[in-house]
mmCIF file of C-alpha atoms in Angstrom:
data_model
loop_
_atom_site.group_PDB
_atom_site.id
_atom_site.type_symbol
_atom_site.label_atom_id
_atom_site.label_comp_id
_atom_site.label_asym_id
_atom_site.label_seq_id
_atom_site.Cartn_x
_atom_site.Cartn_y
_atom_site.Cartn_z
ATOM 1 C CA MET A 1 106.369 49.388 114.111
ATOM 2 C CA LYS A 2 108.583 51.085 116.707
ATOM 3 C CA VAL A 3 110.942 54.049 116.746
ATOM 4 C CA THR A 4 114.484 52.746 117.199
ATOM 5 C CA ASP A 5 116.507 55.943 116.871
ATOM 6 C CA VAL A 6 116.287 59.698 116.432
ATOM 7 C CA GLN A 7 119.267 61.528 114.990
ATOM 8 C CA ALA A 8 119.612 65.216 114.229
ATOM 9 C CA ILE A 9 122.571 66.857 112.514
ATOM 10 C CA LEU A 10 123.417 70.485 111.823
ATOM 11 C CA ILE A 11 124.457 71.553 108.333
ATOM 12 C CA SER A 12 125.615 74.937 107.058
ATOM 13 C CA ILE A 13 125.303 75.801 103.365
ATOM 14 C CA PRO A 14 127.214 78.972 102.434
ATOM 15 C CA LEU A 15 125.614 81.634 100.258
ATOM 16 C CA LYS A 16 127.504 83.048 97.309
ATOM 17 C CA LYS A 17 126.937 86.613 98.523
ATOM 18 C CA PRO A 18 125.917 88.118 101.871
ATOM 19 C CA THR A 19 122.144 88.582 101.831
ATOM 20 C CA SER A 20 120.243 91.019 104.034
ATOM 21 C CA MET A 21 116.736 91.789 105.221
ATOM 22 C CA SER A 22 115.526 94.475 107.614
ATOM 23 C CA ASN A 23 116.860 92.798 110.758
ATOM 24 C CA LYS A 24 119.965 90.808 109.815
ATOM 25 C CA THR A 25 122.523 89.743 107.223
ATOM 26 C CA VAL A 26 123.253 86.079 106.497
ATOM 27 C CA THR A 27 126.262 84.514 104.782
ATOM 28 C CA ALA A 28 125.127 80.885 105.175
ATOM 29 C CA ARG A 29 121.976 78.953 105.989
ATOM 30 C CA GLU A 30 122.065 76.563 108.921
ATOM 31 C CA TYR A 31 119.578 73.711 108.975
ATOM 32 C CA VAL A 32 118.852 71.054 111.561
ATOM 33 C CA VAL A 33 118.076 67.805 109.722
ATOM 34 C CA THR A 34 116.208 65.229 111.813
ATOM 35 C CA ARG A 35 115.911 61.528 110.984
ATOM 36 C CA VAL A 36 113.573 59.136 112.816
ATOM 37 C CA HIS A 37 114.372 55.436 112.285
ATOM 38 C CA THR A 38 112.122 52.421 112.822
ATOM 39 C CA ASP A 39 112.515 48.687 113.356
ATOM 40 C CA GLU A 40 110.992 48.070 109.912
ATOM 41 C CA GLY A 41 113.767 49.946 108.137
ATOM 42 C CA ILE A 42 111.600 52.970 107.329
ATOM 43 C CA THR A 43 113.153 56.368 108.042
ATOM 44 C CA GLY A 44 111.370 59.715 108.151
ATOM 45 C CA SER A 45 113.180 62.985 107.457
ATOM 46 C CA ALA A 46 112.562 66.632 108.285
ATOM 47 C CA TYR A 47 114.445 69.917 108.570
ATOM 48 C CA THR A 48 114.157 73.380 110.029
ATOM 49 C CA LEU A 49 116.169 76.565 110.190
ATOM 50 C CA GLY A 50 118.113 76.673 113.416
ATOM 51 C CA GLY A 51 121.401 76.079 115.132
ATOM 52 C CA SER A 52 122.913 74.172 118.005
ATOM 53 C CA VAL A 53 120.054 74.901 120.427
ATOM 54 C CA VAL A 54 117.538 73.149 118.165
ATOM 55 C CA LEU A 55 120.039 70.358 117.565
ATOM 56 C CA ALA A 56 120.428 69.746 121.297
ATOM 57 C CA ALA A 57 116.656 69.871 121.824
ATOM 58 C CA VAL A 58 116.162 66.990 119.381
ATOM 59 C CA ASN A 59 119.111 64.805 120.338
ATOM 60 C CA GLU A 60 119.104 65.299 124.092
ATOM 61 C CA THR A 61 115.548 66.211 125.123
ATOM 62 C CA LEU A 62 113.063 64.902 122.551
ATOM 63 C CA LYS A 63 114.713 61.664 121.451
ATOM 64 C CA PRO A 64 114.096 59.819 124.764
ATOM 65 C CA LEU A 65 110.422 60.812 124.632
ATOM 66 C CA VAL A 66 109.715 58.961 121.381
ATOM 67 C CA MET A 67 112.080 56.007 121.574
ATOM 68 C CA GLY A 68 110.195 52.713 121.352
ATOM 69 C CA ALA A 69 106.921 54.411 120.407
ATOM 70 C CA ASP A 70 104.672 53.611 117.469
ATOM 71 C CA PRO A 71 105.345 56.359 114.862
ATOM 72 C CA PHE A 72 101.656 56.358 113.930
ATOM 73 C CA ASP A 73 100.805 57.745 117.394
ATOM 74 C CA THR A 74 101.528 61.321 116.350
ATOM 75 C CA GLU A 75 98.882 62.973 118.530
ATOM 76 C CA ARG A 76 100.033 61.223 121.678
ATOM 77 C CA LEU A 77 103.711 61.813 120.943
ATOM 78 C CA TRP A 78 103.173 65.494 120.118
ATOM 79 C CA ASP A 79 101.323 66.028 123.394
ATOM 80 C CA LYS A 80 104.028 64.167 125.307
ATOM 81 C CA MET A 81 106.857 66.208 123.765
ATOM 82 C CA PHE A 82 105.055 69.504 124.268
ATOM 83 C CA ARG A 83 103.952 68.944 127.856
ATOM 84 C CA THR A 84 107.274 67.455 128.965
ATOM 85 C CA THR A 85 109.208 70.467 127.635
ATOM 86 C CA LEU A 86 106.617 73.094 128.566
ATOM 87 C CA MET A 87 108.780 74.883 131.134
ATOM 88 C CA LEU A 88 111.732 75.364 128.781
ATOM 89 C CA GLY A 89 109.974 75.087 125.435
ATOM 90 C CA ARG A 90 106.528 76.376 124.500
ATOM 91 C CA LYS A 91 107.936 78.640 121.805
ATOM 92 C CA GLY A 92 111.213 78.931 119.944
ATOM 93 C CA ALA A 93 113.963 76.323 119.622
ATOM 94 C CA VAL A 94 112.244 73.423 121.374
ATOM 95 C CA ILE A 95 109.079 73.792 119.309
ATOM 96 C CA ARG A 96 111.229 73.822 116.178
ATOM 97 C CA GLY A 97 112.731 70.559 117.390
ATOM 98 C CA ILE A 98 109.281 69.109 118.051
ATOM 99 C CA SER A 99 108.283 70.236 114.571
ATOM 100 C CA THR A 100 111.046 68.214 112.938
ATOM 101 C CA VAL A 101 110.273 65.064 114.917
ATOM 102 C CA ASP A 102 106.565 65.353 114.113
ATOM 103 C CA ILE A 103 107.217 65.951 110.401
ATOM 104 C CA ALA A 104 109.528 62.934 110.287
ATOM 105 C CA LEU A 105 106.860 60.776 111.955
ATOM 106 C CA TRP A 106 104.320 61.800 109.307
ATOM 107 C CA ASP A 107 106.900 61.028 106.618
ATOM 108 C CA ILE A 108 107.192 57.530 108.104
ATOM 109 C CA LYS A 109 103.408 57.098 107.976
ATOM 110 C CA GLY A 110 103.302 57.932 104.295
ATOM 111 C CA ARG A 111 106.230 55.683 103.460
ATOM 112 C CA ALA A 112 104.754 52.811 105.467
ATOM 113 C CA LEU A 113 101.385 53.135 103.702
ATOM 114 C CA ASN A 114 103.035 53.812 100.320
ATOM 115 C CA LYS A 115 100.996 57.002 99.974
ATOM 116 C CA PRO A 116 101.978 60.653 99.525
ATOM 117 C CA LEU A 117 101.424 62.611 102.711
ATOM 118 C CA TYR A 118 98.645 64.784 101.252
ATOM 119 C CA LYS A 119 96.599 61.703 100.437
ATOM 120 C CA ILE A 120 96.766 60.622 104.070
ATOM 121 C CA LEU A 121 95.794 64.093 105.270
ATOM 122 C CA GLY A 122 92.800 64.223 102.936
ATOM 123 C CA SER A 123 93.781 65.769 99.636
ATOM 124 C CA TYR A 124 91.912 68.787 98.299
ATOM 125 C CA THR A 125 93.967 69.438 95.155
ATOM 126 C CA ASP A 126 96.947 68.012 93.276
ATOM 127 C CA LYS A 127 98.849 71.271 92.830
ATOM 128 C CA ILE A 128 99.171 74.524 94.724
ATOM 129 C CA PRO A 129 99.681 78.131 93.562
ATOM 130 C CA LEU A 130 103.054 79.693 94.337
ATOM 131 C CA TYR A 131 104.652 83.060 94.748
ATOM 132 C CA SER A 132 108.389 83.552 94.447
ATOM 133 C CA SER A 133 110.316 85.297 97.197
ATOM 134 C CA GLY A 134 113.326 87.414 96.329
ATOM 135 C CA GLY A 135 114.263 91.075 96.359
ATOM 136 C CA TYR A 136 116.577 90.846 99.360
ATOM 137 C CA TYR A 137 119.208 93.491 99.986
ATOM 138 C CA ARG A 138 122.686 92.839 98.609
ATOM 139 C CA GLN A 139 125.646 95.164 98.858
ATOM 140 C CA GLY A 140 126.424 96.859 95.575
ATOM 141 C CA GLU A 141 123.123 95.851 93.958
ATOM 142 C CA SER A 142 121.105 98.702 92.485
ATOM 143 C CA PHE A 143 117.346 98.967 92.747
ATOM 144 C CA GLN A 144 117.100 98.293 89.019
ATOM 145 C CA GLN A 145 119.243 95.164 89.311
ATOM 146 C CA MET A 146 116.895 93.843 91.980
ATOM 147 C CA ALA A 147 113.894 94.654 89.798
ATOM 148 C CA ASP A 148 115.455 92.955 86.774
ATOM 149 C CA GLU A 149 116.122 89.831 88.827
ATOM 150 C CA MET A 150 112.484 89.691 89.894
ATOM 151 C CA ALA A 151 111.354 90.325 86.310
ATOM 152 C CA GLY A 152 113.338 87.239 85.366
ATOM 153 C CA ILE A 153 111.347 85.284 87.931
ATOM 154 C CA VAL A 154 108.104 86.547 86.389
ATOM 155 C CA GLU A 155 109.310 85.300 83.009
ATOM 156 C CA ARG A 156 109.462 81.795 84.508
ATOM 157 C CA GLY A 157 105.693 81.855 85.011
ATOM 158 C CA PHE A 158 105.289 83.371 88.474
ATOM 159 C CA ARG A 159 102.487 85.948 88.644
ATOM 160 C CA SER A 160 103.090 86.801 92.312
ATOM 161 C CA ILE A 161 106.386 87.873 93.859
ATOM 162 C CA LYS A 162 107.547 89.114 97.247
ATOM 163 C CA ILE A 163 110.412 91.398 98.222
ATOM 164 C CA LYS A 164 111.995 92.549 101.461
ATOM 165 C CA VAL A 165 111.404 96.054 102.809
ATOM 166 C CA GLY A 166 112.308 97.900 105.984
ATOM 167 C CA ALA A 167 116.099 98.229 105.801
ATOM 168 C CA LEU A 168 116.382 101.570 103.996
ATOM 169 C CA SER A 169 115.127 105.108 104.416
ATOM 170 C CA PHE A 170 111.531 106.020 103.625
ATOM 171 C CA ARG A 171 112.484 107.659 100.334
ATOM 172 C CA GLU A 172 114.716 104.788 99.251
ATOM 173 C CA GLU A 173 112.122 102.134 100.059
ATOM 174 C CA VAL A 174 109.424 103.896 98.050
ATOM 175 C CA GLU A 175 111.767 104.448 95.120
ATOM 176 C CA ARG A 176 112.861 100.801 95.193
ATOM 177 C CA LEU A 177 109.251 99.615 95.068
ATOM 178 C CA LYS A 178 108.394 102.125 92.349
ATOM 179 C CA ILE A 179 111.200 100.779 90.142
ATOM 180 C CA LEU A 180 110.068 97.201 90.719
ATOM 181 C CA ARG A 181 106.461 97.970 89.782
ATOM 182 C CA ARG A 182 107.561 99.825 86.655
ATOM 183 C CA THR A 183 109.803 96.908 85.654
ATOM 184 C CA VAL A 184 107.402 93.979 86.149
ATOM 185 C CA GLY A 185 104.250 95.806 85.060
ATOM 186 C CA ASP A 186 100.796 96.139 86.576
ATOM 187 C CA ASP A 187 99.638 92.543 86.100
ATOM 188 C CA VAL A 188 102.089 91.021 88.595
ATOM 189 C CA GLN A 189 101.115 90.868 92.257
ATOM 190 C CA ILE A 190 103.799 92.272 94.562
ATOM 191 C CA MET A 191 103.878 91.498 98.284
ATOM 192 C CA VAL A 192 106.233 93.191 100.739
ATOM 193 C CA ASP A 193 107.825 91.684 103.853
ATOM 194 C CA ALA A 194 109.172 93.984 106.580
ATOM 195 C CA ASN A 195 110.420 91.241 108.936
ATOM 196 C CA CYS A 196 108.993 93.132 111.934
ATOM 197 C CA ALA A 197 110.888 96.332 111.100
ATOM 198 C CA TRP A 198 108.328 98.969 112.022
ATOM 199 C CA ASN A 199 107.905 99.216 115.793
ATOM 200 C CA ASP A 200 106.816 102.842 115.376
ATOM 201 C CA LEU A 201 103.188 102.567 114.252
ATOM 202 C CA THR A 202 103.147 106.160 113.028
ATOM 203 C CA TYR A 203 105.996 105.385 110.665
ATOM 204 C CA ALA A 204 104.436 102.056 109.726
ATOM 205 C CA ARG A 205 101.186 103.767 108.709
ATOM 206 C CA ARG A 206 103.077 106.404 106.722
ATOM 207 C CA ILE A 207 105.206 103.996 104.697
ATOM 208 C CA MET A 208 102.372 101.532 104.161
ATOM 209 C CA ARG A 209 100.220 104.335 102.749
ATOM 210 C CA ALA A 210 103.047 105.231 100.379
ATOM 211 C CA PHE A 211 103.412 101.605 99.305
ATOM 212 C CA GLU A 212 99.691 101.254 98.539
ATOM 213 C CA GLU A 213 100.132 103.447 95.470
ATOM 214 C CA TYR A 214 101.921 100.489 93.896
ATOM 215 C CA HIS A 215 99.055 98.026 94.479
ATOM 216 C CA ILE A 216 100.532 95.748 97.108
ATOM 217 C CA GLY A 217 99.153 92.221 97.537
ATOM 218 C CA TRP A 218 99.874 92.146 101.278
ATOM 219 C CA PHE A 219 101.977 93.711 104.013
ATOM 220 C CA GLU A 220 103.888 90.960 105.830
ATOM 221 C CA GLU A 221 105.100 91.184 109.442
ATOM 222 C CA PRO A 222 105.027 94.977 109.742
ATOM 223 C CA VAL A 223 105.511 94.769 113.542
ATOM 224 C CA LEU A 224 106.945 92.310 116.078
ATOM 225 C CA PRO A 225 105.133 88.949 116.303
ATOM 226 C CA ASP A 226 103.820 89.579 119.827
ATOM 227 C CA ASN A 227 102.519 93.073 119.030
ATOM 228 C CA PHE A 228 98.987 91.861 118.402
ATOM 229 C CA ARG A 229 97.516 95.276 119.175
ATOM 230 C CA GLY A 230 99.720 97.071 116.660
ATOM 231 C CA SER A 231 99.113 94.498 113.950
ATOM 232 C CA ALA A 232 95.360 94.686 114.614
ATOM 233 C CA GLU A 233 95.399 98.481 114.298
ATOM 234 C CA LEU A 234 97.111 98.237 110.922
ATOM 235 C CA ALA A 235 94.779 95.470 109.756
ATOM 236 C CA ALA A 236 91.756 97.621 110.614
ATOM 237 C CA MET A 237 93.200 100.710 108.924
ATOM 238 C CA PHE A 238 94.300 99.338 105.542
ATOM 239 C CA GLU A 239 92.388 97.555 102.821
ATOM 240 C CA THR A 240 95.640 95.834 101.835
ATOM 241 C CA PRO A 241 95.771 92.611 103.887
ATOM 242 C CA ILE A 242 98.137 92.102 106.793
ATOM 243 C CA ALA A 243 99.897 88.717 106.677
ATOM 244 C CA THR A 244 101.751 87.274 109.644
ATOM 245 C CA GLY A 245 102.375 84.113 111.641
ATOM 246 C CA GLU A 246 105.605 82.600 110.317
ATOM 247 C CA GLN A 247 107.183 82.935 113.775
ATOM 248 C CA GLU A 248 104.099 81.942 115.736
ATOM 249 C CA CYS A 249 104.005 78.639 117.589
ATOM 250 C CA THR A 250 101.146 76.218 118.279
ATOM 251 C CA ARG A 251 97.390 76.470 117.868
ATOM 252 C CA TRP A 252 97.195 78.644 120.987
ATOM 253 C CA GLY A 253 99.465 81.276 119.464
ATOM 254 C CA PHE A 254 97.312 81.423 116.355
ATOM 255 C CA ARG A 255 94.160 81.510 118.476
ATOM 256 C CA ASP A 256 95.483 84.736 120.002
ATOM 257 C CA LEU A 257 96.347 86.172 116.584
ATOM 258 C CA ILE A 258 92.837 85.464 115.373
ATOM 259 C CA GLU A 259 91.079 86.740 118.497
ATOM 260 C CA HIS A 260 93.015 90.019 118.308
ATOM 261 C CA LYS A 261 92.098 90.326 114.599
ATOM 262 C CA ALA A 262 95.805 90.909 114.033
ATOM 263 C CA ALA A 263 95.987 89.364 110.564
ATOM 264 C CA ASP A 264 93.949 88.966 107.400
ATOM 265 C CA ILE A 265 96.168 86.135 106.147
ATOM 266 C CA LEU A 266 97.750 83.566 108.464
ATOM 267 C CA GLN A 267 101.215 82.208 107.657
ATOM 268 C CA PRO A 268 101.841 79.075 109.732
ATOM 269 C CA ASP A 269 105.263 77.527 109.184
ATOM 270 C CA VAL A 270 105.286 73.744 109.610
ATOM 271 C CA ALA A 271 108.883 73.820 110.874
ATOM 272 C CA VAL A 272 108.070 76.442 113.521
ATOM 273 C CA VAL A 273 104.437 75.965 114.581
ATOM 274 C CA GLY A 274 104.830 72.400 115.838
ATOM 275 C CA GLY A 275 104.963 70.201 112.755
ATOM 276 C CA VAL A 276 102.305 68.666 110.532
ATOM 277 C CA SER A 277 100.021 67.829 113.453
ATOM 278 C CA GLU A 278 99.855 71.422 114.655
ATOM 279 C CA TRP A 279 99.836 73.052 111.207
ATOM 280 C CA MET A 280 96.677 71.171 110.261
ATOM 281 C CA LYS A 281 94.965 72.284 113.477
ATOM 282 C CA VAL A 282 95.848 75.915 112.749
ATOM 283 C CA ALA A 283 94.537 75.669 109.194
ATOM 284 C CA ALA A 284 91.282 74.138 110.418
ATOM 285 C CA MET A 285 90.861 76.840 113.050
ATOM 286 C CA ALA A 286 91.546 79.529 110.446
ATOM 287 C CA SER A 287 88.886 78.075 108.157
ATOM 288 C CA ALA A 288 86.298 78.446 110.927
ATOM 289 C CA TYR A 289 86.984 82.202 110.764
ATOM 290 C CA ASP A 290 87.094 82.228 106.947
ATOM 291 C CA LEU A 291 90.772 83.168 107.061
ATOM 292 C CA PRO A 292 93.172 81.932 104.364
ATOM 293 C CA VAL A 293 96.525 80.340 105.125
ATOM 294 C CA SER A 294 99.691 80.973 103.160
ATOM 295 C CA SER A 295 102.658 78.785 104.025
ATOM 296 C CA HIS A 296 106.120 80.143 104.800
ATOM 297 C CA TYR A 297 109.093 78.489 103.002
ATOM 298 C CA PHE A 298 109.697 74.691 103.422
ATOM 299 C CA HIS A 299 107.863 73.929 100.184
ATOM 300 C CA ASP A 300 108.904 70.245 100.370
ATOM 301 C CA VAL A 301 106.511 69.799 103.293
ATOM 302 C CA HIS A 302 104.032 72.597 102.724
ATOM 303 C CA VAL A 303 103.097 71.350 99.273
ATOM 304 C CA HIS A 304 101.342 68.435 100.994
ATOM 305 C CA LEU A 305 99.688 70.527 103.686
ATOM 306 C CA MET A 306 98.505 73.311 101.405
ATOM 307 C CA ALA A 307 97.099 70.684 99.024
ATOM 308 C CA SER A 308 95.092 69.205 101.896
ATOM 309 C CA VAL A 309 93.048 72.220 103.043
ATOM 310 C CA PRO A 310 90.352 74.270 101.286
ATOM 311 C CA ASN A 311 91.514 77.630 102.673
ATOM 312 C CA ALA A 312 95.032 77.500 101.209
ATOM 313 C CA LEU A 313 95.823 80.777 99.445
ATOM 314 C CA VAL A 314 99.347 80.603 98.009
ATOM 315 C CA ALA A 315 102.639 79.014 99.064
ATOM 316 C CA GLU A 316 106.062 80.603 99.269
ATOM 317 C CA TYR A 317 108.827 79.321 97.001
ATOM 318 C CA PHE A 318 112.507 80.222 96.795
ATOM 319 C CA PRO A 319 114.220 79.453 93.463
ATOM 320 C CA LEU A 320 117.559 77.859 94.318
ATOM 321 C CA ASP A 321 119.472 80.036 91.875
ATOM 322 C CA LEU A 322 118.458 83.193 93.775
ATOM 323 C CA ASP A 323 120.791 81.931 96.522
ATOM 324 C CA ILE A 324 118.517 82.833 99.430
ATOM 325 C CA MET A 325 117.104 79.595 100.834
ATOM 326 C CA VAL A 326 119.315 76.748 99.721
ATOM 327 C CA PHE A 327 118.176 73.460 101.284
ATOM 328 C CA ASP A 328 117.380 72.107 97.809
ATOM 329 C CA THR A 329 121.168 71.788 97.459
ATOM 330 C CA VAL A 330 120.994 68.574 99.523
ATOM 331 C CA VAL A 331 117.716 67.234 98.064
ATOM 332 C CA LYS A 332 118.113 64.542 95.409
ATOM 333 C CA GLU A 333 115.084 65.558 93.338
ATOM 334 C CA PRO A 334 114.006 69.104 94.247
ATOM 335 C CA LEU A 335 110.417 69.980 93.427
ATOM 336 C CA LYS A 336 109.990 71.990 90.237
ATOM 337 C CA PRO A 337 107.328 74.689 89.743
ATOM 338 C CA ASP A 338 105.205 74.614 86.616
ATOM 339 C CA LYS A 339 103.803 77.958 85.428
ATOM 340 C CA GLY A 340 103.425 79.333 88.938
ATOM 341 C CA TYR A 341 102.125 76.101 90.481
ATOM 342 C CA LEU A 342 103.809 73.306 92.405
ATOM 343 C CA PRO A 343 102.496 69.794 91.674
ATOM 344 C CA VAL A 344 102.352 67.515 94.710
ATOM 345 C CA PRO A 345 104.942 64.728 94.339
ATOM 346 C CA PRO A 346 103.311 61.281 94.012
ATOM 347 C CA ARG A 347 106.096 59.553 95.939
ATOM 348 C CA PRO A 348 105.377 58.055 99.401
ATOM 349 C CA GLY A 349 105.548 60.290 102.473
ATOM 350 C CA LEU A 350 107.042 63.686 101.784
ATOM 351 C CA GLY A 351 108.655 62.337 98.632
ATOM 352 C CA MET A 352 111.853 64.067 99.746
ATOM 353 C CA ASP A 353 115.054 62.025 99.565
ATOM 354 C CA LEU A 354 118.291 63.616 100.761
ATOM 355 C CA ASP A 355 121.784 63.352 99.311
ATOM 356 C CA GLU A 356 123.854 61.676 102.020
ATOM 357 C CA GLU A 357 127.198 62.765 100.581
ATOM 358 C CA LYS A 358 126.163 66.388 100.451
ATOM 359 C CA LEU A 359 124.838 66.187 104.004
ATOM 360 C CA LYS A 360 128.257 64.942 105.104
ATOM 361 C CA HIS A 361 129.944 67.717 103.152
ATOM 362 C CA TYR A 362 127.936 70.510 104.777
ATOM 363 C CA ARG A 363 127.699 68.996 108.267
ATOM 364 C CA ILE A 364 129.049 71.131 111.111
ATOM 365 C CA GLY A 365 127.413 69.445 114.088
#
């Protein structure tokens, strides 16, 4: 089998309302969708968040590196893509592009062997525990409205939820969390995600102490991704775990996170870290340090990876109707949670088939 073509497109799916976190506001979600085609008529698919820079990386830089290759040679092709683009890649847009190509190659493997991806990787379980993300900031939405929305998610069977923090004043953030805890009760685990909002460690310590009163499951990305020292200080100071890694790239980036003791929970993102090949290496390295991994978004792919490793903690899931992450809009059969778990689809490869008409509708590049 040989790779005959690589095609990436850029789609933009508008949100119904502007949605904010600590560092930005979004009105649409842009995804790069990569397809790798073979001479046997098997096509692998993948996607990542990103714009025109990622699109160009796939179509102009990475495509020539895999043309004519055997799609089963994922280790060799990953190394070739990474080393060839080292000067301009290493982290960021190019690695996201590499991630999509690698994921698509693994999708091809599964489809060619007529096996779900997790069975090829070495399955550990047939379903994975989930938490639901929500609780973003929306103009005109009261704290109680946010809490009621998350309570509705709990009623669907989720026992763990995550909200955004870091965009408001100290008093407002504490009050917002207090209302959420009062609304969902004491038996629901609440995690908070600051999206790197707290560069001032003094302030970070102060607000994290205030949050601990409400029994937080973890503090996510309290400081910038490269501030290993600051994250390590917070991890050493608080019993509540520090979770980070969704913006980290490659096994070497996670090696540094681990060596600095900057996180209690690692959050590799398959569409950022370097694809399936690199995600599995990070999970294996984490297991050697008895560290759990918790995947970030992209549940279509992560369901297979998290089901393949013994140190998987819990995976992130975004209900489509919360209008936050909306790629399921273009998926023919989106995965459906069942009482807080996500069963692994038995279909070959990723088991993710895309709606071609909807892709055309939302395509912008």
